[in-house]
Amino acid sequence: MRVITSSAQIQPQSTCRIMMIRPVRFGFNEETAGSNEFQQEFFAQQTKGTAQETAREEFDLMIDQLQKAGLELHIFDDTDEVERPDAVFSNNWISFHQSGKVVLYPMMAENRRLERRIDIIDSLAGDFKVEEVIDLTHFEAQGKFLEGTGSMVFDRRYKIAYACLSPRTHKEVLDAFADALGYEIITFSASDEHDKPIYHTNVLMCVGDIFAVVCLEAIKDPDERLMVRSVLEETHKEVIEISLEQMRRFAGNMLMVRNGKGDKFLVMSTQAYESLTPRQKDRLDDYALLLHTDLSVIEGNGGGSARCMMTEIHLPMR
């Protein structure tokens, strides 16, 4: 394994441009529950009938906070004619890169494949340069999946993608992504306190520019745990560890962003923020202003949180 340590790549780790999808038919997705231990069926039953309305309120409060922070948001409404209960988690089906490349990803749940919308790419292409669309969705026919920046956590500065292998993250698709984008892939296995596989890498770790939040406790193999820590440290990150309990409360599901003035923010849910210790908050606050909103209905029904709702736009401007 080779890790670049002398100098970072040109591309920045964070962006001020974020794409988000406002939910229209949000709810508990039965098709994803089997592989997502973060979905809470009991909670979903309690909120059935009000989940969409409350999710919309949570989404709009998060939008308001991000806009006040000075981010450039590209917001698209989901459509009503097709049932897409997880459309709010747009980071799973697409990613945008500074090279002008756009990647479409193979999704495990059939009803989540309906979230892919070419009209959104066409709309963004009016403001940004789209040089190439790399379509990996043909892997779905082989039962092999890679769910975007859920399955992978990027260190864009060093072109490294961290990925915990799971039913939603297949090695062969990772290799195809690496070939197309020139990324080094760091793979490992991770599981919760009940030895259930972690379904997405972005619930256990967040990589900033010079810090990383990671639940090393979830990486049970000591050699893999040491490897992940070593790569993070070799790429000049302060490693801030979180526990399995904090991971369960989405403390790993954060995203660092910045506004046009260069101010940095670390976006998370209120549940994640409240799970952090004072010491962890102080350490993170050294790197970015902490922003949080209540996303409890989105988290409980969807099994994803703030980071899953934000798709970074790193495309060059026209």
mmCIF file with all atom_site columns, N, CA and C in Angstrom, residues 284-317:
data_model
loop_
_atom_site.group_PDB
_atom_site.id
_atom_site.type_symbol
_atom_site.label_atom_id
_atom_site.label_alt_id
_atom_site.label_comp_id
_atom_site.label_asym_id
_atom_site.label_entity_id
_atom_site.label_seq_id
_atom_site.pdbx_PDB_ins_code
_atom_site.Cartn_x
_atom_site.Cartn_y
_atom_site.Cartn_z
_atom_site.occupancy
_atom_site.B_iso_or_equiv
_atom_site.pdbx_formal_charge
_atom_site.auth_seq_id
_atom_site.auth_comp_id
_atom_site.auth_asym_id
_atom_site.auth_atom_id
_atom_site.pdbx_PDB_model_num
ATOM 1   N N  . LEU A 1 284 ? -13.028 19.120 18.123  1.00 0.00 ? 284 LEU A N  1
ATOM 2   C CA . LEU A 1 284 ? -13.614 19.352 16.800  1.00 0.00 ? 284 LEU A CA 1
ATOM 3   C C  . LEU A 1 284 ? -13.795 20.835 16.525  1.00 0.00 ? 284 LEU A C  1
ATOM 4   N N  . ASP A 1 285 ? -14.116 21.580 17.565  1.00 0.00 ? 285 ASP A N  1
ATOM 5   C CA . ASP A 1 285 ? -14.332 23.015 17.409  1.00 0.00 ? 285 ASP A CA 1
ATOM 6   C C  . ASP A 1 285 ? -13.054 23.750 17.017  1.00 0.00 ? 285 ASP A C  1
ATOM 7   N N  . ASP A 1 286 ? -11.909 23.114 17.246  1.00 0.00 ? 286 ASP A N  1
ATOM 8   C CA . ASP A 1 286 ? -10.642 23.693 16.798  1.00 0.00 ? 286 ASP A CA 1
ATOM 9   C C  . ASP A 1 286 ? -10.539 23.704 15.276  1.00 0.00 ? 286 ASP A C  1
ATOM 10  N N  . TYR A 1 287 ? -11.289 22.811 14.629  1.00 0.00 ? 287 TYR A N  1
ATOM 11  C CA . TYR A 1 287 ? -11.179 22.640 13.186  1.00 0.00 ? 287 TYR A CA 1
ATOM 12  C C  . TYR A 1 287 ? -12.351 23.233 12.408  1.00 0.00 ? 287 TYR A C  1
ATOM 13  N N  . ALA A 1 288 ? -13.506 23.323 13.028  1.00 0.00 ? 288 ALA A N  1
ATOM 14  C CA . ALA A 1 288 ? -14.693 23.800 12.315  1.00 0.00 ? 288 ALA A CA 1
ATOM 15  C C  . ALA A 1 288 ? -15.771 24.162 13.327  1.00 0.00 ? 288 ALA A C  1
ATOM 16  N N  . LEU A 1 289 ? -16.661 25.073 12.927  1.00 0.00 ? 289 LEU A N  1
ATOM 17  C CA . LEU A 1 289 ? -17.813 25.409 13.759  1.00 0.00 ? 289 LEU A CA 1
ATOM 18  C C  . LEU A 1 289 ? -18.819 24.267 13.661  1.00 0.00 ? 289 LEU A C  1
ATOM 19  N N  . LEU A 1 290 ? -19.293 23.790 14.798  1.00 0.00 ? 290 LEU A N  1
ATOM 20  C CA . LEU A 1 290 ? -20.206 22.651 14.813  1.00 0.00 ? 290 LEU A CA 1
ATOM 21  C C  . LEU A 1 290 ? -21.637 23.121 14.587  1.00 0.00 ? 290 LEU A C  1
ATOM 22  N N  . LEU A 1 291 ? -22.288 22.564 13.568  1.00 0.00 ? 291 LEU A N  1
ATOM 23  C CA . LEU A 1 291 ? -23.686 22.858 13.252  1.00 0.00 ? 291 LEU A CA 1
ATOM 24  C C  . LEU A 1 291 ? -24.510 21.602 13.436  1.00 0.00 ? 291 LEU A C  1
ATOM 25  N N  . HIS A 1 292 ? -25.676 21.748 14.069  1.00 0.00 ? 292 HIS A N  1
ATOM 26  C CA . HIS A 1 292 ? -26.530 20.560 14.238  1.00 0.00 ? 292 HIS A CA 1
ATOM 27  C C  . HIS A 1 292 ? -27.999 20.965 14.229  1.00 0.00 ? 292 HIS A C  1
ATOM 28  N N  . THR A 1 293 ? -28.828 20.064 13.706  1.00 0.00 ? 293 THR A N  1
ATOM 29  C CA . THR A 1 293 ? -30.284 20.221 13.746  1.00 0.00 ? 293 THR A CA 1
ATOM 30  C C  . THR A 1 293 ? -30.903 18.879 14.114  1.00 0.00 ? 293 THR A C  1
ATOM 31  N N  . ASP A 1 294 ? -32.115 18.931 14.616  1.00 0.00 ? 294 ASP A N  1
ATOM 32  C CA . ASP A 1 294 ? -32.839 17.721 15.000  1.00 0.00 ? 294 ASP A CA 1
ATOM 33  C C  . ASP A 1 294 ? -33.290 16.979 13.746  1.00 0.00 ? 294 ASP A C  1
ATOM 34  N N  . LEU A 1 295 ? -32.791 15.748 13.584  1.00 0.00 ? 295 LEU A N  1
ATOM 35  C CA . LEU A 1 295 ? -33.155 14.911 12.437  1.00 0.00 ? 295 LEU A CA 1
ATOM 36  C C  . LEU A 1 295 ? -33.698 13.569 12.913  1.00 0.00 ? 295 LEU A C  1
ATOM 37  N N  . SER A 1 296 ? -34.340 13.555 14.081  1.00 0.00 ? 296 SER A N  1
ATOM 38  C CA . SER A 1 296 ? -34.682 12.287 14.724  1.00 0.00 ? 296 SER A CA 1
ATOM 39  C C  . SER A 1 296 ? -35.624 11.419 13.893  1.00 0.00 ? 296 SER A C  1
ATOM 40  N N  . VAL A 1 297 ? -36.585 12.036 13.194  1.00 0.00 ? 297 VAL A N  1
ATOM 41  C CA . VAL A 1 297 ? -37.516 11.233 12.388  1.00 0.00 ? 297 VAL A CA 1
ATOM 42  C C  . VAL A 1 297 ? -36.818 10.689 11.145  1.00 0.00 ? 297 VAL A C  1
ATOM 43  N N  . ILE A 1 298 ? -36.006 11.509 10.513  1.00 0.00 ? 298 ILE A N  1
ATOM 44  C CA . ILE A 1 298 ? -35.230 11.025 9.360   1.00 0.00 ? 298 ILE A CA 1
ATOM 45  C C  . ILE A 1 298 ? -34.280 9.916  9.798   1.00 0.00 ? 298 ILE A C  1
ATOM 46  N N  . GLU A 1 299 ? -33.626 10.090 10.936  1.00 0.00 ? 299 GLU A N  1
ATOM 47  C CA . GLU A 1 299 ? -32.689 9.072  11.428  1.00 0.00 ? 299 GLU A CA 1
ATOM 48  C C  . GLU A 1 299 ? -33.401 7.778  11.794  1.00 0.00 ? 299 GLU A C  1
ATOM 49  N N  . GLY A 1 300 ? -34.502 7.886  12.554  1.00 0.00 ? 300 GLY A N  1
ATOM 50  C CA . GLY A 1 300 ? -35.178 6.693  13.045  1.00 0.00 ? 300 GLY A CA 1
ATOM 51  C C  . GLY A 1 300 ? -35.814 5.865  11.948  1.00 0.00 ? 300 GLY A C  1
ATOM 52  N N  . ASN A 1 301 ? -36.386 6.525  10.962  1.00 0.00 ? 301 ASN A N  1
ATOM 53  C CA . ASN A 1 301 ? -37.032 5.817  9.859   1.00 0.00 ? 301 ASN A CA 1
ATOM 54  C C  . ASN A 1 301 ? -36.039 5.408  8.775   1.00 0.00 ? 301 ASN A C  1
ATOM 55  N N  . GLY A 1 302 ? -35.140 6.322  8.441   1.00 0.00 ? 302 GLY A N  1
ATOM 56  C CA . GLY A 1 302 ? -34.260 6.087  7.303   1.00 0.00 ? 302 GLY A CA 1
ATOM 57  C C  . GLY A 1 302 ? -32.949 5.423  7.629   1.00 0.00 ? 302 GLY A C  1
ATOM 58  N N  . GLY A 1 303 ? -32.523 5.474  8.890   1.00 0.00 ? 303 GLY A N  1
ATOM 59  C CA . GLY A 1 303 ? -31.248 4.866  9.251   1.00 0.00 ? 303 GLY A CA 1
ATOM 60  C C  . GLY A 1 303 ? -30.046 5.629  8.729   1.00 0.00 ? 303 GLY A C  1
ATOM 61  N N  . GLY A 1 304 ? -30.250 6.899  8.356   1.00 0.00 ? 304 GLY A N  1
ATOM 62  C CA . GLY A 1 304 ? -29.169 7.768  7.918   1.00 0.00 ? 304 GLY A CA 1
ATOM 63  C C  . GLY A 1 304 ? -29.335 9.124  8.576   1.00 0.00 ? 304 GLY A C  1
ATOM 64  N N  . SER A 1 305 ? -28.313 9.961  8.448   1.00 0.00 ? 305 SER A N  1
ATOM 65  C CA . SER A 1 305 ? -28.360 11.242 9.153   1.00 0.00 ? 305 SER A CA 1
ATOM 66  C C  . SER A 1 305 ? -27.836 12.361 8.249   1.00 0.00 ? 305 SER A C  1
ATOM 67  N N  . ALA A 1 306 ? -27.261 13.380 8.869   1.00 0.00 ? 306 ALA A N  1
ATOM 68  C CA . ALA A 1 306 ? -26.946 14.626 8.164   1.00 0.00 ? 306 ALA A CA 1
ATOM 69  C C  . ALA A 1 306 ? -26.032 14.422 6.967   1.00 0.00 ? 306 ALA A C  1
ATOM 70  N N  . ARG A 1 307 ? -24.957 13.642 7.144   1.00 0.00 ? 307 ARG A N  1
ATOM 71  C CA . ARG A 1 307 ? -24.025 13.479 6.046   1.00 0.00 ? 307 ARG A CA 1
ATOM 72  C C  . ARG A 1 307 ? -24.695 12.813 4.844   1.00 0.00 ? 307 ARG A C  1
ATOM 73  N N  . CYS A 1 308 ? -25.584 11.851 5.117   1.00 0.00 ? 308 CYS A N  1
ATOM 74  C CA . CYS A 1 308 ? -26.254 11.122 4.035   1.00 0.00 ? 308 CYS A CA 1
ATOM 75  C C  . CYS A 1 308 ? -27.140 12.033 3.192   1.00 0.00 ? 308 CYS A C  1
ATOM 76  N N  . MET A 1 309 ? -27.550 13.166 3.758   1.00 0.00 ? 309 MET A N  1
ATOM 77  C CA . MET A 1 309 ? -28.463 14.079 3.078   1.00 0.00 ? 309 MET A CA 1
ATOM 78  C C  . MET A 1 309 ? -27.747 15.079 2.179   1.00 0.00 ? 309 MET A C  1
ATOM 79  N N  . MET A 1 310 ? -26.413 15.147 2.264   1.00 0.00 ? 310 MET A N  1
ATOM 80  C CA . MET A 1 310 ? -25.659 16.170 1.551   1.00 0.00 ? 310 MET A CA 1
ATOM 81  C C  . MET A 1 310 ? -24.761 15.529 0.498   1.00 0.00 ? 310 MET A C  1
ATOM 82  N N  . THR A 1 311 ? -24.954 15.931 -0.735  1.00 0.00 ? 311 THR A N  1
ATOM 83  C CA . THR A 1 311 ? -24.106 15.472 -1.831  1.00 0.00 ? 311 THR A CA 1
ATOM 84  C C  . THR A 1 311 ? -23.225 16.638 -2.261  1.00 0.00 ? 311 THR A C  1
ATOM 85  N N  . GLU A 1 312 ? -21.924 16.490 -2.051  1.00 0.00 ? 312 GLU A N  1
ATOM 86  C CA . GLU A 1 312 ? -20.989 17.583 -2.341  1.00 0.00 ? 312 GLU A CA 1
ATOM 87  C C  . GLU A 1 312 ? -20.820 17.749 -3.849  1.00 0.00 ? 312 GLU A C  1
ATOM 88  N N  . ILE A 1 313 ? -20.811 18.991 -4.299  1.00 0.00 ? 313 ILE A N  1
ATOM 89  C CA . ILE A 1 313 ? -20.582 19.300 -5.710  1.00 0.00 ? 313 ILE A CA 1
ATOM 90  C C  . ILE A 1 313 ? -19.165 19.861 -5.832  1.00 0.00 ? 313 ILE A C  1
ATOM 91  N N  . HIS A 1 314 ? -18.259 19.030 -6.337  1.00 0.00 ? 314 HIS A N  1
ATOM 92  C CA . HIS A 1 314 ? -16.866 19.452 -6.545  1.00 0.00 ? 314 HIS A CA 1
ATOM 93  C C  . HIS A 1 314 ? -16.582 19.734 -8.014  1.00 0.00 ? 314 HIS A C  1
ATOM 94  N N  . LEU A 1 315 ? -17.595 19.743 -8.853  1.00 0.00 ? 315 LEU A N  1
ATOM 95  C CA . LEU A 1 315 ? -17.413 20.010 -10.269 1.00 0.00 ? 315 LEU A CA 1
ATOM 96  C C  . LEU A 1 315 ? -16.886 21.425 -10.490 1.00 0.00 ? 315 LEU A C  1
ATOM 97  N N  . PRO A 1 316 ? -16.066 21.622 -11.528 1.00 0.00 ? 316 PRO A N  1
ATOM 98  C CA . PRO A 1 316 ? -15.637 22.996 -11.846 1.00 0.00 ? 316 PRO A CA 1
ATOM 99  C C  . PRO A 1 316 ? -16.804 23.822 -12.371 1.00 0.00 ? 316 PRO A C  1
ATOM 100 N N  . MET A 1 317 ? -16.756 25.106 -12.101 1.00 0.00 ? 317 MET A N  1
ATOM 101 C CA . MET A 1 317 ? -17.803 25.999 -12.590 1.00 0.00 ? 317 MET A CA 1
ATOM 102 C C  . MET A 1 317 ? -17.640 26.224 -14.089 1.00 0.00 ? 317 MET A C  1
#
